[in-house]
Every structure is written in structure tokens, then in C-alpha cells.
Tab-separated table of C-alpha atoms and ligand atoms in Angstrom:
chain	number	residue	atom	x	y	z
A	103	UNK	CA	23.380	-11.698	-18.176
A	104	UNK	CA	24.018	-13.369	-15.152
A	105	UNK	CA	20.408	-13.797	-14.922
A	106	UNK	CA	19.651	-15.179	-17.788
A	107	UNK	CA	20.458	-19.061	-16.307
A	108	UNK	CA	17.468	-18.340	-13.350
A	109	UNK	CA	15.034	-16.440	-15.706
A	110	UNK	CA	15.598	-20.140	-17.780
A	111	UNK	CA	15.663	-22.227	-14.287
A	112	UNK	CA	12.295	-20.940	-13.443
A	113	UNK	CA	10.540	-20.785	-16.556
A	114	UNK	CA	10.860	-24.826	-17.378
A	115	UNK	CA	8.853	-25.014	-13.486
A	116	UNK	CA	6.897	-22.537	-14.364
A	117	UNK	CA	5.961	-24.438	-17.967
A	118	UNK	CA	2.655	-25.021	-18.830
A	119	UNK	CA	1.140	-24.351	-15.543
A	120	UNK	CA	-0.901	-21.234	-16.651
A	121	UNK	CA	0.872	-18.997	-14.185
A	122	UNK	CA	0.162	-15.358	-13.304
A	123	UNK	CA	1.002	-12.378	-11.207
A	124	UNK	CA	-0.419	-9.425	-10.100
A	125	UNK	CA	1.461	-5.979	-9.511
A	126	UNK	CA	0.288	-3.202	-7.196
A	127	UNK	CA	2.111	0.223	-7.506
A	128	UNK	CA	2.001	2.730	-5.109
A	129	UNK	CA	3.787	5.947	-5.798
A	130	UNK	CA	5.419	8.429	-8.231
A	131	UNK	CA	5.742	6.913	-12.084
A	132	UNK	CA	9.214	5.817	-12.007
A	133	UNK	CA	7.773	3.753	-9.154
A	134	UNK	CA	5.056	2.786	-12.082
A	135	UNK	CA	8.404	2.578	-14.866
A	136	UNK	CA	9.815	-0.248	-12.817
A	137	UNK	CA	7.049	-1.924	-11.730
A	138	UNK	CA	6.829	-2.550	-15.745
A	139	UNK	CA	10.144	-3.770	-15.686
A	140	UNK	CA	9.275	-5.948	-12.981
A	141	UNK	CA	6.250	-6.876	-15.818
A	142	UNK	CA	8.673	-7.214	-18.090
A	143	UNK	CA	10.439	-9.883	-16.569
A	144	UNK	CA	7.879	-11.535	-14.928
A	145	UNK	CA	6.188	-12.631	-18.554
A	146	UNK	CA	9.079	-13.469	-19.707
A	147	UNK	CA	9.653	-16.328	-17.559
A	148	UNK	CA	6.108	-17.023	-18.852
A	149	UNK	CA	3.927	-15.727	-16.352
A	150	UNK	CA	0.668	-13.140	-17.799
A	151	UNK	CA	-0.660	-10.739	-16.370
A	152	UNK	CA	-3.944	-10.600	-13.809
A	153	UNK	CA	-6.385	-8.035	-12.797
A	154	UNK	CA	-7.468	-10.215	-10.027
A	155	UNK	CA	-5.234	-10.875	-6.278
A	156	UNK	CA	-7.597	-13.141	-6.107
A	157	UNK	CA	-6.522	-14.798	-9.469
A	158	UNK	CA	-2.876	-15.167	-9.550
A	159	UNK	CA	0.277	-16.815	-8.237
A	160	UNK	CA	2.660	-13.886	-7.703
A	161	UNK	CA	1.398	-10.970	-5.678
A	162	UNK	CA	4.259	-8.067	-6.156
A	163	UNK	CA	3.836	-4.820	-4.399
A	164	UNK	CA	5.805	-1.990	-5.395
A	165	UNK	CA	6.315	0.586	-2.839
A	166	UNK	CA	6.225	3.888	-1.228
A	167	UNK	CA	7.329	5.692	1.583
A	168	UNK	CA	7.072	9.360	0.025
A	169	UNK	CA	3.958	9.807	2.972
A	170	UNK	CA	2.683	7.701	5.802
A	171	UNK	CA	-0.322	7.753	4.241
A	172	UNK	CA	1.656	4.905	1.308
A	173	UNK	CA	2.263	2.666	3.696
A	174	UNK	CA	-0.635	2.586	5.785
A	175	UNK	CA	-2.341	1.238	2.564
A	176	UNK	CA	0.221	-0.818	2.021
A	177	UNK	CA	0.389	-3.318	5.298
A	178	UNK	CA	-3.569	-3.395	5.130
A	179	UNK	CA	-3.151	-4.974	1.939
A	180	UNK	CA	-0.498	-6.564	3.267
A	181	UNK	CA	-2.910	-8.088	5.993
A	182	UNK	CA	-5.493	-8.632	2.949
A	183	UNK	CA	-3.096	-11.075	1.358
A	184	UNK	CA	-2.592	-13.424	4.717
A	185	UNK	CA	-5.906	-15.263	2.811
A	186	UNK	CA	-4.352	-15.988	0.079
A	187	UNK	CA	-1.144	-17.483	1.212
A	188	UNK	CA	-2.531	-19.938	3.408
A	189	UNK	CA	-5.380	-20.753	0.141
A	190	UNK	CA	-4.063	-21.738	-2.325
A	191	UNK	CA	-0.006	-20.998	-1.149
A	192	UNK	CA	0.164	-17.510	-3.526
A	193	UNK	CA	4.287	-15.840	-3.913
A	194	UNK	CA	4.587	-12.723	-2.384
A	195	UNK	CA	6.831	-9.904	-2.996
A	196	UNK	CA	6.959	-6.865	-1.878
A	197	UNK	CA	9.830	-4.172	-3.259
A	198	UNK	CA	10.430	-0.436	-4.432
A	199	UNK	CA	11.047	2.238	-2.156
A	200	UNK	CA	9.721	1.255	1.485
A	201	UNK	CA	12.113	-1.571	1.827
A	202	UNK	CA	14.996	0.694	1.311
A	203	UNK	CA	14.353	1.844	4.696
A	204	UNK	CA	15.649	-0.433	7.690
A	205	UNK	CA	13.246	0.044	10.313
A	206	UNK	CA	9.885	-1.005	7.390
A	207	UNK	CA	12.592	-3.806	5.989
A	208	UNK	CA	12.653	-4.708	10.074
A	209	UNK	CA	9.056	-4.970	10.519
A	210	UNK	CA	7.326	-6.869	7.645
A	211	UNK	CA	10.418	-9.386	8.649
A	212	UNK	CA	9.055	-9.826	11.748
A	213	UNK	CA	5.737	-9.593	11.712
A	214	UNK	CA	4.533	-10.501	7.662
A	215	UNK	CA	7.350	-13.771	8.595
A	216	UNK	CA	4.913	-14.962	5.416
A	217	UNK	CA	6.270	-12.487	2.777
A	218	UNK	CA	8.316	-14.398	0.911
A	219	UNK	CA	10.448	-12.135	-1.174
A	220	UNK	CA	11.596	-8.925	0.137
A	221	UNK	CA	13.877	-6.312	-2.810
A	222	UNK	CA	15.363	-2.949	-3.147
A	223	UNK	CA	14.955	0.001	-5.478
A	224	UNK	CA	18.174	-1.131	-7.055
A	225	UNK	CA	17.427	-4.772	-7.576
A	226	UNK	CA	14.242	-5.856	-9.431
A	227	UNK	CA	16.555	-6.910	-11.517
A	228	UNK	CA	17.518	-9.474	-9.552
A	229	UNK	CA	13.664	-10.970	-8.686
A	230	UNK	CA	14.484	-14.110	-11.268
A	231	UNK	CA	17.063	-15.648	-8.563
A	232	UNK	CA	14.266	-14.082	-6.278
A	233	UNK	CA	11.756	-16.443	-7.451
A	234	UNK	CA	14.354	-19.271	-8.378
A	235	UNK	CA	15.278	-19.773	-5.073
A	236	UNK	CA	11.288	-19.225	-3.793
A	237	UNK	CA	10.127	-21.904	-5.882
A	238	UNK	CA	13.338	-24.532	-6.569
A	239	UNK	CA	15.277	-24.051	-3.716
A	240	UNK	CA	12.442	-23.483	-1.037
A	241	UNK	CA	13.881	-20.027	0.543
A	242	UNK	CA	12.710	-16.543	1.239
A	243	UNK	CA	14.707	-13.913	-0.712
A	244	UNK	CA	16.239	-11.043	0.517
A	245	UNK	CA	18.064	-8.855	-1.940
A	246	UNK	CA	18.419	-4.745	-0.746
A	247	UNK	CA	21.160	-3.549	-1.614
A	248	UNK	CA	21.978	0.391	0.173
A	249	UNK	CA	24.448	1.812	-2.410
A	250	UNK	CA	24.630	2.932	-6.008
A	251	UNK	CA	25.932	0.603	-8.229
A	252	UNK	CA	26.508	1.005	-12.129
A	253	UNK	CA	23.333	1.757	-14.113
A	254	UNK	CA	21.421	-1.130	-15.324
A	255	UNK	CA	20.358	-0.957	-18.470
A	256	UNK	CA	18.981	-3.592	-20.642
A	257	UNK	CA	15.571	-4.931	-19.231
A	258	UNK	CA	12.515	-6.188	-20.484
A	259	UNK	CA	9.689	-4.154	-20.561
A	260	UNK	CA	6.063	-4.375	-20.678
A	261	UNK	CA	4.623	-0.817	-21.316
A	262	UNK	CA	1.412	-0.284	-19.184
A	263	UNK	CA	-0.302	2.371	-22.329
A	264	UNK	CA	0.732	1.315	-26.707
A	265	UNK	CA	0.865	5.357	-27.366
A	266	UNK	CA	2.717	6.851	-24.660
A	267	UNK	CA	5.422	5.932	-22.603
A	268	UNK	CA	7.908	6.706	-19.297
A	269	UNK	CA	11.353	7.090	-20.219
A	270	UNK	CA	13.721	6.975	-16.793
A	271	UNK	CA	16.667	9.567	-17.194
A	272	UNK	CA	17.510	9.271	-13.890
A	273	UNK	CA	17.776	7.220	-10.881
A	274	UNK	CA	18.305	9.140	-7.898
A	275	UNK	CA	17.993	12.216	-6.509
A	276	UNK	CA	20.734	14.708	-4.831
A	277	UNK	CA	18.369	18.238	-3.153
A	278	UNK	CA	18.052	16.451	0.009
A	279	UNK	CA	14.907	18.533	1.186
A	280	UNK	CA	14.664	18.395	4.757
A	281	UNK	CA	10.837	16.472	4.550
A	282	UNK	CA	11.271	14.579	2.146
A	283	UNK	CA	12.460	10.994	1.925
A	284	UNK	CA	13.798	10.115	-1.485
A	285	UNK	CA	17.155	10.771	-1.346
A	286	UNK	CA	17.557	8.364	1.732
A	287	UNK	CA	15.781	4.982	-0.367
A	288	UNK	CA	17.080	6.159	-4.227
A	289	UNK	CA	20.653	6.578	-3.360
A	290	UNK	CA	22.606	9.574	-5.952
A	291	UNK	CA	21.798	10.813	-8.763
A	292	UNK	CA	22.401	9.121	-11.410
A	293	UNK	CA	21.648	10.496	-15.570
A	294	UNK	CA	21.432	8.036	-17.958
A	295	UNK	CA	23.978	7.644	-21.363
A	296	UNK	CA	21.744	9.271	-23.358
A	297	UNK	CA	22.874	7.151	-26.042
A	298	UNK	CA	20.654	4.592	-24.279
A	299	UNK	CA	17.962	7.484	-23.728
A	300	UNK	CA	17.514	7.452	-27.253
A	301	UNK	CA	17.755	4.541	-28.202
A	302	UNK	CA	15.087	3.100	-26.304
A	303	UNK	CA	12.841	6.079	-27.725
A	304	UNK	CA	13.966	5.290	-31.057
A	305	UNK	CA	12.909	1.929	-31.088
A	306	UNK	CA	9.576	3.355	-29.067
A	307	UNK	CA	8.387	5.701	-32.103
A	308	UNK	CA	9.208	2.454	-34.539
A	309	UNK	CA	6.503	1.181	-32.076
A	310	UNK	CA	4.121	3.342	-32.822
A	311	UNK	CA	3.768	4.846	-29.485
A	312	UNK	CA	3.770	9.016	-29.187
A	313	UNK	CA	4.258	10.581	-26.017
A	314	UNK	CA	6.888	10.534	-24.199
A	315	UNK	CA	7.511	11.848	-20.880
A	316	UNK	CA	11.578	11.527	-18.996
A	317	UNK	CA	11.238	10.998	-16.073
A	318	UNK	CA	13.320	12.165	-12.979
A	319	UNK	CA	13.463	13.143	-9.291
A	320	UNK	CA	15.061	16.154	-10.654
A	321	UNK	CA	15.308	15.913	-14.645
A	322	UNK	CA	17.302	19.416	-15.142
A	323	UNK	CA	19.547	18.573	-13.104
A	324	UNK	CA	20.279	15.732	-15.359
A	325	UNK	CA	24.514	15.572	-16.789
A	326	UNK	CA	25.772	16.923	-13.651
A	327	UNK	CA	26.765	13.215	-12.845
A	328	UNK	CA	29.758	13.157	-15.543
A	329	UNK	CA	27.313	10.122	-16.333
A	330	UNK	CA	30.315	8.765	-13.740
A	331	UNK	CA	27.573	5.876	-13.140
A	332	UNK	CA	27.031	4.738	-16.897
A	333	UNK	CA	28.311	0.995	-18.074
A	334	UNK	CA	28.545	2.957	-21.378
A	335	UNK	CA	32.144	4.694	-21.258
A	336	UNK	CA	31.614	7.072	-24.626
A	337	UNK	CA	32.100	10.070	-25.012
A	338	UNK	CA	29.071	12.506	-23.975
A	339	UNK	CA	27.833	15.106	-26.540
A	340	UNK	CA	24.602	15.326	-24.856
A	341	UNK	CA	25.178	15.850	-21.627
A	342	UNK	CA	22.392	19.015	-19.990
A	343	UNK	CA	19.503	18.711	-19.915
A	344	UNK	CA	18.067	21.194	-23.031
A	345	UNK	CA	20.770	19.016	-25.632
A	346	UNK	CA	18.281	15.407	-24.497
A	347	UNK	CA	15.511	17.980	-24.732
A	348	UNK	CA	16.405	18.839	-27.980
A	349	UNK	CA	17.160	15.663	-29.387
A	350	UNK	CA	14.016	14.108	-28.309
A	351	UNK	CA	12.217	16.639	-30.219
A	352	UNK	CA	14.288	14.767	-33.523
A	353	UNK	CA	13.355	12.327	-33.496
A	354	UNK	CA	10.282	10.849	-35.525
A	355	UNK	CA	6.841	9.557	-34.541
A	356	UNK	CA	6.727	10.849	-31.040
A	357	UNK	CA	4.480	14.152	-31.231
A	358	UNK	CA	4.824	15.374	-27.551
A	359	UNK	CA	7.749	15.497	-24.434
A	360	UNK	CA	6.942	16.255	-21.367
A	361	UNK	CA	9.021	15.871	-18.348
A	362	UNK	CA	8.560	14.840	-14.795
A	363	UNK	CA	9.848	16.871	-12.102
A	364	UNK	CA	12.761	19.730	-12.450
A	365	UNK	CA	13.327	21.769	-9.113
A	366	UNK	CA	13.103	25.531	-10.112
A	367	UNK	CA	16.522	26.147	-8.738
A	368	UNK	CA	17.729	24.542	-11.400
A	369	UNK	CA	15.302	25.181	-14.259
A	370	UNK	CA	18.183	26.924	-16.612
A	371	UNK	CA	17.080	29.823	-19.371
A	372	UNK	CA	18.499	26.990	-21.929
A	373	UNK	CA	16.047	24.661	-20.960
A	374	UNK	CA	13.307	28.048	-21.641
A	375	UNK	CA	14.915	27.806	-25.060
A	376	UNK	CA	14.450	24.779	-25.911
A	377	UNK	CA	10.756	24.709	-24.286
A	378	UNK	CA	10.243	27.659	-26.961
A	379	UNK	CA	12.111	26.357	-29.853
A	380	UNK	CA	10.449	22.804	-29.948
A	381	UNK	CA	6.442	22.408	-29.919
A	382	UNK	CA	6.689	18.944	-29.611
A	383	UNK	CA	7.308	19.718	-25.850
A	384	UNK	CA	4.463	20.077	-24.016
A	385	UNK	CA	3.380	23.852	-22.573
A	386	UNK	CA	2.372	21.764	-19.278
A	387	UNK	CA	5.178	22.135	-17.202
A	388	UNK	CA	4.940	20.819	-13.231
A	389	UNK	CA	7.649	23.017	-11.445
A	390	UNK	CA	7.310	22.302	-7.441
A	391	UNK	CA	6.675	24.789	-5.283
A	392	UNK	CA	6.222	23.909	-1.694
A	393	UNK	CA	6.116	26.721	0.253
A	394	UNK	CA	5.054	30.207	-1.437
A	395	UNK	CA	7.528	31.945	1.938
A	396	UNK	CA	10.961	32.698	1.182
A	397	UNK	CA	11.482	31.148	4.789
A	398	UNK	CA	9.474	28.033	5.062
A	399	UNK	CA	12.174	27.102	1.664
A	400	UNK	CA	15.139	27.528	3.546
A	401	UNK	CA	14.090	25.801	5.813
A	402	UNK	CA	13.161	23.065	3.216
A	403	UNK	CA	16.443	23.219	2.202
A	404	UNK	CA	14.509	24.391	-1.539
A	405	UNK	CA	17.244	25.983	-2.418
A	406	UNK	CA	15.245	29.890	-4.268
A	407	UNK	CA	13.254	32.113	-2.415
A	408	UNK	CA	9.285	33.710	-3.807
A	409	UNK	CA	10.129	35.677	-5.665
A	410	UNK	CA	12.646	33.666	-7.354
A	411	UNK	CA	9.937	30.780	-8.165
A	412	UNK	CA	7.424	33.809	-8.821
A	413	UNK	CA	10.411	35.687	-11.101
A	414	UNK	CA	11.611	32.957	-13.130
A	415	UNK	CA	7.627	32.031	-14.035
A	416	UNK	CA	7.288	35.809	-14.991
A	417	UNK	CA	10.331	34.529	-17.492
A	418	UNK	CA	8.362	31.844	-18.407
A	419	UNK	CA	5.543	33.131	-18.889
A	420	UNK	CA	6.703	35.916	-21.071
A	421	UNK	CA	8.738	33.626	-23.439
A	422	UNK	CA	6.477	30.855	-23.596
A	423	UNK	CA	3.159	32.866	-24.266
A	424	UNK	CA	1.181	29.177	-24.411
A	425	UNK	CA	2.315	27.576	-21.229
A	426	UNK	CA	0.240	26.757	-18.137
A	427	UNK	CA	1.808	25.344	-14.786
A	428	UNK	CA	1.614	22.621	-12.272
A	429	UNK	CA	2.961	21.964	-8.847
A	430	UNK	CA	3.388	20.757	-5.510
A	431	UNK	CA	2.339	22.658	-2.368
A	432	UNK	CA	3.264	20.520	1.684
A	433	UNK	CA	0.634	22.564	3.976
A	434	UNK	CA	2.420	22.057	7.934
A	435	UNK	CA	5.672	22.412	7.500
A	436	UNK	CA	7.738	23.004	10.974
A	437	UNK	CA	7.304	25.537	12.520
A	438	UNK	CA	4.790	26.979	9.380
A	439	UNK	CA	2.757	29.856	10.593
A	440	UNK	CA	-0.092	31.491	9.425
A	441	UNK	CA	1.386	34.645	7.871
A	442	UNK	CA	3.549	32.282	6.248
A	443	UNK	CA	1.331	29.760	4.674
A	444	UNK	CA	-0.602	33.113	3.319
A	445	UNK	CA	2.681	33.129	0.395
A	446	UNK	CA	1.917	29.665	-0.535
A	447	UNK	CA	-1.845	31.665	-1.350
A	448	UNK	CA	-0.397	34.788	-2.856
A	449	UNK	CA	1.340	32.892	-5.545
A	450	UNK	CA	-0.891	30.645	-6.478
A	451	UNK	CA	-2.738	33.335	-6.867
A	452	UNK	CA	-0.296	35.279	-8.889
A	453	UNK	CA	0.699	31.861	-10.700
A	454	UNK	CA	-3.020	30.427	-11.230
A	455	UNK	CA	-1.397	27.076	-12.157
A	456	UNK	CA	-3.947	24.739	-13.466
A	457	UNK	CA	-3.444	21.930	-11.257
A	458	UNK	CA	-2.264	21.568	-8.127
A	459	UNK	CA	-1.130	18.650	-6.225
A	460	UNK	CA	-1.636	19.291	-2.411
A	461	UNK	CA	0.517	17.614	0.570
A	462	UNK	CA	0.215	18.179	4.337
A	463	UNK	CA	3.540	17.632	5.159
A	464	UNK	CA	3.866	14.017	7.188
A	465	UNK	CA	6.975	13.299	9.222
A	466	UNK	CA	9.118	11.061	7.613
A	467	UNK	CA	11.582	9.042	10.384
A	468	UNK	CA	15.400	9.911	9.568
A	469	UNK	CA	14.390	13.204	7.261
A	470	UNK	CA	15.550	16.377	9.165
A	471	UNK	CA	12.262	18.348	9.036
A	472	UNK	CA	11.053	15.086	11.154
A	473	UNK	CA	13.049	15.613	14.361
A	474	UNK	CA	11.971	19.754	14.495
A	475	UNK	CA	9.846	19.918	18.421
A	476	UNK	CA	7.361	22.905	15.977
A	477	UNK	CA	5.445	20.194	13.969
A	478	UNK	CA	2.286	21.491	13.457
A	479	UNK	CA	-1.210	20.497	14.749
A	480	UNK	CA	-3.435	18.145	12.305
A	481	UNK	CA	-6.199	20.815	12.484
A	482	UNK	CA	-4.142	23.498	12.078
A	483	UNK	CA	-2.633	21.396	8.595
A	484	UNK	CA	-6.069	20.111	7.607
A	485	UNK	CA	-7.466	24.429	7.783
A	486	UNK	CA	-4.802	24.676	6.082
A	487	UNK	CA	-4.765	22.078	3.402
A	488	UNK	CA	-9.213	23.320	2.785
A	489	UNK	CA	-8.170	26.853	2.193
A	490	UNK	CA	-5.463	26.052	-0.462
A	491	UNK	CA	-7.767	23.814	-2.447
A	492	UNK	CA	-10.672	26.381	-1.579
A	493	UNK	CA	-9.180	28.486	-3.876
A	494	UNK	CA	-7.846	26.299	-6.154
A	495	UNK	CA	-11.045	25.007	-6.698
A	496	UNK	CA	-11.864	28.237	-7.405
A	497	UNK	CA	-9.491	28.779	-10.173
A	498	UNK	CA	-9.533	25.999	-11.768
A	499	UNK	CA	-13.820	26.400	-12.886
A	500	UNK	CA	-12.081	30.101	-14.033
A	501	UNK	CA	-9.702	28.017	-15.616
A	502	UNK	CA	-12.124	25.397	-17.353
A	503	UNK	CA	-14.676	28.161	-18.881
A	504	UNK	CA	-11.854	29.730	-20.668
A	505	UNK	CA	-11.831	26.363	-22.802
A	506	UNK	CA	-14.898	26.789	-24.271
A	507	UNK	CA	-14.654	28.072	-27.752
A	508	UNK	CA	-11.253	26.498	-28.338
A	509	UNK	CA	-9.689	23.999	-30.695
A	510	UNK	CA	-7.759	21.284	-28.878
A	511	UNK	CA	-5.631	18.629	-30.334
A	512	UNK	CA	-5.373	15.481	-28.360
A	513	UNK	CA	-4.322	12.251	-28.513
A	514	UNK	CA	-7.278	9.826	-28.616
A	515	UNK	CA	-6.852	7.387	-25.462
A	516	UNK	CA	-9.825	4.979	-25.803
A	517	UNK	CA	-13.500	4.524	-25.192
A	518	UNK	CA	-14.940	6.934	-21.903
A	519	UNK	CA	-14.723	5.719	-18.496
A	520	UNK	CA	-18.398	6.830	-17.921
A	521	UNK	CA	-20.068	5.572	-21.296
A	522	UNK	CA	-18.469	3.221	-23.374
A	523	UNK	CA	-19.908	4.765	-26.620
A	524	UNK	CA	-17.745	7.716	-26.509
A	525	UNK	CA	-14.620	8.656	-26.882
A	526	UNK	CA	-11.996	10.652	-24.369
A	527	UNK	CA	-8.251	12.508	-24.713
A	528	UNK	CA	-6.651	14.819	-22.439
A	529	UNK	CA	-5.555	18.579	-22.979
A	530	UNK	CA	-1.937	19.114	-23.573
A	531	UNK	CA	-2.653	20.611	-19.872
A	532	UNK	CA	-4.111	16.645	-18.773
A	533	UNK	CA	-7.628	18.314	-19.386
A	534	UNK	CA	-10.246	14.636	-19.821
A	535	UNK	CA	-12.698	15.841	-23.028
A	536	UNK	CA	-15.344	13.228	-23.532
A	537	UNK	CA	-16.212	13.313	-26.993
A	538	UNK	CA	-19.226	11.328	-29.548
A	539	UNK	CA	-17.353	9.240	-33.012
A	540	UNK	CA	-18.157	10.553	-35.844
A	541	UNK	CA	-16.169	7.120	-37.399
A	542	UNK	CA	-13.024	8.314	-38.678
A	543	UNK	CA	-11.704	9.186	-35.254
A	544	UNK	CA	-8.818	5.987	-34.371
A	545	UNK	CA	-7.501	5.363	-30.895
A	546	UNK	CA	-3.884	6.294	-30.755
A	547	UNK	CA	-4.592	9.375	-33.459
A	548	UNK	CA	-4.552	13.109	-32.972
A	549	UNK	CA	-7.624	14.588	-33.957
A	550	UNK	CA	-8.725	18.303	-33.639
A	551	UNK	CA	-12.073	19.527	-31.112
A	552	UNK	CA	-13.773	22.227	-30.083
A	553	UNK	CA	-14.795	22.388	-26.935
A	554	UNK	CA	-18.384	23.111	-26.296
A	555	UNK	CA	-18.913	22.377	-22.297
A	556	UNK	CA	-17.522	23.454	-19.048
A	557	UNK	CA	-18.555	19.520	-16.092
A	558	UNK	CA	-15.910	20.990	-14.050
A	559	UNK	CA	-14.234	17.826	-13.032
A	560	UNK	CA	-14.399	16.814	-17.473
A	561	UNK	CA	-15.008	18.751	-20.725
A	562	UNK	CA	-16.251	17.924	-23.363
A	563	UNK	CA	-15.201	18.294	-27.007
A	564	UNK	CA	-17.131	18.277	-30.857
A	565	UNK	CA	-14.590	16.802	-33.751
A	566	UNK	CA	-14.290	19.110	-36.318
B	252	SAH	N1	11.131	15.070	-6.544
B	252	SAH	C1	10.471	15.601	-6.873
B	252	SAH	C2	8.991	14.840	-6.331
B	252	SAH	C3	9.538	14.455	-5.351
B	252	SAH	S1	8.225	13.488	-4.002
B	252	SAH	C4	10.361	16.885	-7.014
B	252	SAH	O1	10.767	17.951	-6.135
B	252	SAH	O2	9.692	17.694	-6.933
B	252	SAH	C5	7.053	13.876	-4.860
B	252	SAH	C6	5.909	16.053	-3.879
B	252	SAH	O3	5.259	14.877	-2.693
B	252	SAH	C7	6.333	16.570	-4.447
B	252	SAH	O4	6.859	17.758	-4.435
B	252	SAH	C8	5.961	16.757	-2.436
B	252	SAH	O5	5.439	18.203	-2.307
B	252	SAH	C9	5.931	15.792	-1.413
B	252	SAH	N2	6.578	14.855	-0.270
B	252	SAH	C10	7.469	14.496	-0.171
B	252	SAH	N3	7.452	14.536	0.566
B	252	SAH	C11	6.668	14.954	1.276
B	252	SAH	C12	6.236	14.721	2.803
B	252	SAH	N4	7.336	14.619	3.738
B	252	SAH	N5	4.930	15.235	3.594
B	252	SAH	C13	4.163	16.070	2.849
B	252	SAH	N6	4.703	15.860	1.249
B	252	SAH	C14	5.599	15.399	0.515
B	253	SF4	FE1	12.202	14.622	-2.566
B	253	SF4	FE2	13.662	17.805	-2.756
B	253	SF4	FE3	14.199	15.194	-3.641
B	253	SF4	FE4	12.526	15.977	-4.951
B	253	SF4	S1	14.001	17.117	-4.934
B	253	SF4	S2	12.164	14.310	-4.543
B	253	SF4	S3	10.809	17.258	-3.178
B	253	SF4	S4	14.795	15.931	-2.264
B	254	F3S	FE1	7.535	7.415	-3.809
B	254	F3S	FE2	9.897	6.088	-3.869
B	254	F3S	FE3	8.653	7.444	-5.848
B	254	F3S	S1	8.656	7.044	-2.332
B	254	F3S	S2	7.077	9.064	-4.493
B	254	F3S	S3	7.918	6.050	-4.357
B	254	F3S	S4	10.131	7.412	-5.469
């Protein structure tokens, strides 16, 4: 509400000037979802989107700092846009996780003086005010908060997709895994009120959305904060992740529900039951392992052992027989020995994940692990990474073969990027299927496909 005056003033100022914005998002789906809200506010002010950075009047970088390479990519990009600033005075705004790091913020302010706006993860809603300052007052704008305020609801949103939507159900993280910077830049866990979440999803369903991905750094601790950061003080009955899942599955029109990321330590039986009872919930579950060695896991502060993880997976495979799993793994955590790393490979062989997101450990300033003096040399980290990749690639090949002859129900996403005469969709387990249209199918609808060929990075299917 506070921003409405700024929205209107900016709207007036840029009226009939065909002003365009360009957003580049780094990092995870939570950042993508924030960028959709940023885009929503900009469109409300009269900006239109462009994918051509040189053609834009406003450039927004929504940053990530989870690993060093995300930061390096950003600095490369800010360097590139200096020319645009000089040639056509393009407004440059930088927001997101990296701006919550004091040292990075200082670096931007000292070395990249042509940046007009900086904002943090807690202040995306002040963008209209920031633009007002730059456009009307001719000032620079800096809006960063280090405290976890009340959750902001009701921001306009411009979604990237017409059939799949992400819905953030909680912000922040309380886990403080010792390698991870997220809790420092995203603040404490704050669960949205279930009524706000359900209203958002109902409205998505009414607008033709079929798939919902629930987002949070630790979705299965939803409700642990007793909803104390919510503006709405309405009594809460749906106060656990399992209850929320069940409620969302009741919404007519929503055909698939996914979530990202759960934490193995909080994956309670009621969540497994909820998945089992609701076929709408995706059978592809992301279960971040990080390491397969109990000593390393303890030093990572993950609060589970190798055995706990394997037992949980066994239980899930028994209860939900058609389950598929994906995971995140870090190689080269400080002090990790070759023998300890073997445990990670052992878990990978046993679980047979369908998808593994592999990361080389990257020290993050201010975290416990970064201050250790037993950092692993780069060449060893790379060797371990390559070994893991080799095993994973072989597993993918074997798994792909198993799809041949099966029937998959997929949402038709649109034309294939490589061949516009073909269509694509994804299996529940996230494998891309390419198929030839027969004229009866519609983008945004589900179709049954029989898998006929395996092309390693994608599968070929036939409409049934
Ligand atoms: N909250 C989610 C994911 C957060 S970040 C979870 O707990 O699963 C996404 C992934 O980045 C993590 O799962 C982890 O594998 C990886 N990651 C986080 N910090 C890292 C670091 N310092 N170096 C390398 N990888 C890291
Ligand atoms: Fe980082 Fe751990 Fe929180 Fe995930 S659970 S965001 S890895 S601290
Ligand atoms: Fe990166 Fe922030 Fe997500 S640090 S991974 S964008 S929460």
C-alpha cells in the first residue's frame, strides 16, 4: 500500500515513453520467484519486458551468492553494462542475496559507482520507491534490511510460464549448514499463512495453471515458526507441511504438486503418508544428501547420518513404490578424506538417484566451514567431482533404457527448441521427451506418450 503513490508517480513519469526492463536472475527458484514479483511491479508501473539487454532502459540483476562462480558471473555482467550506462544512461539495479552480504555491497558501491539501485532479499517491494528516487529525485537508492520483518503479501506478479507456477511457502532458513550462506542472506524461517498460499493457488488454478511447485529452503519445517511473521492473525489449522500438501491437492484444476527443497532430517512419516495418499503429488522427490559420510555430515551440521538417510530412502521406496529421487551433493568439504568420499559414492550407488546436482565445495565468507584450515586442494576436489560424475552418467544411461516402452503422462510445454516441428514435455521425473504432433494435442494439456528411443539428454515418444 505504501508503494502505491510511488507506483503512480513513476507510471506518470514514464508514460508513452515505451520503457523496457531486462531482468537477469542468478541462483535458485526462490530467486526466480522473486524476479517474477519484481517483473509484476515493473509492469504495474508501465514497463514492458525485453530479452535484449542493449534495448532496455532498466536492467535488474537478481543475484545469488551460494557459490563463488555465481558471484563471478555477476561481476562480469556489471562490467559489461557500463557501456550501456555511458551510452544511454540505462538504469542499473542490483538486488538479491549477494546484496545482503556487507562486503559485496561495499564492493559494488566502491567499484561500480554507476549502479543506481541496490536492494536486498527483504526489500524487493520497495522497488517503486527506488525508481522514484532515481527517476524523479535523481538520487541513488539503497534499500537493504538485516531484520526479518512481517511477510509481505499481495505483490503483483508476472509469471514466466502459463501452466507451471512456483509458490513460495516459506522464506529464510534456520539450519545453518556449516558450508552455506543462505541463512545469513535470507534470514530466519518465516512461513506464509496457509490461507494466503491456498488463495494464491486457487487463483492460479482458475487461470489455467496445472502444476504448482512449492518453494522454500526447508519446506518440511513449514509452520515451525508458529506463523509469527504473518500479517494475518487468523487462526491456523493447516500448520504442518503434510496438512498443507493435502489441502493443496484438493484444489480443482491443479494436476501436479511438486516441492523444493525438503530436508531429510524433517521428512516425517506424515509427509510420506500425504504423498502416498495423493497421486497429484509428484513422485520425483528431491532429497539433498550433501555427503554420504556420517562424520562429514556431522561437520556440515546436517543432523542425519549415512544410515538415517538410507533408512529414510528405504522407507520411502517401500511406501511409495513408483518414487524417483534427485539430490544435491557437495564434493571437497573441508577435511573430507578419500575414504569419506567413498561413502558418498556408496550412497549414490545404493539409492540410484535419477538426477544429481553436483557441486564443488566453495568457501563462503562468514560460514563455519570457510574458516577451517583443512580446505581441500582444487585438484582433489575436481578429481572427486569427475569420479562422481562418471558413476552418475552411467546410472543415467541405465535408467533411460528403462523408460523405453513405458507410457508417460506429460504436460505439453510447446515446440522443441531444436526442431520447431516437434513438441516437448517432461516426465514426472524431469526427463525431456520430444514427440511428433498429430494435430489433436494442445499445448498446456496432458498427453500419454509411449517412449520409443533414448537419446541420452532426451527421450523420443509417440502419442497414444
Ligand atoms: N535449502 C536447500 C538448498 C540450498 S542451496 C537444501 O538444503 O537442500 C542449493 C545447494 O547448493 C545445496 O543443496 C548445496 O548442495 C549447494 N551448496 C550450498 N552451499 C554451498 C557451498 N558453499 N559450496 C558448494 N555447494 C554449496
Ligand atoms: Fe543452506 Fe542448509 Fe539452509 Fe539448505 S538447509 S539453505 S543447505 S543452511
Ligand atoms: Fe542463491 Fe539466494 Fe537462492 S544465495 S541459491 S539465490 S537463496
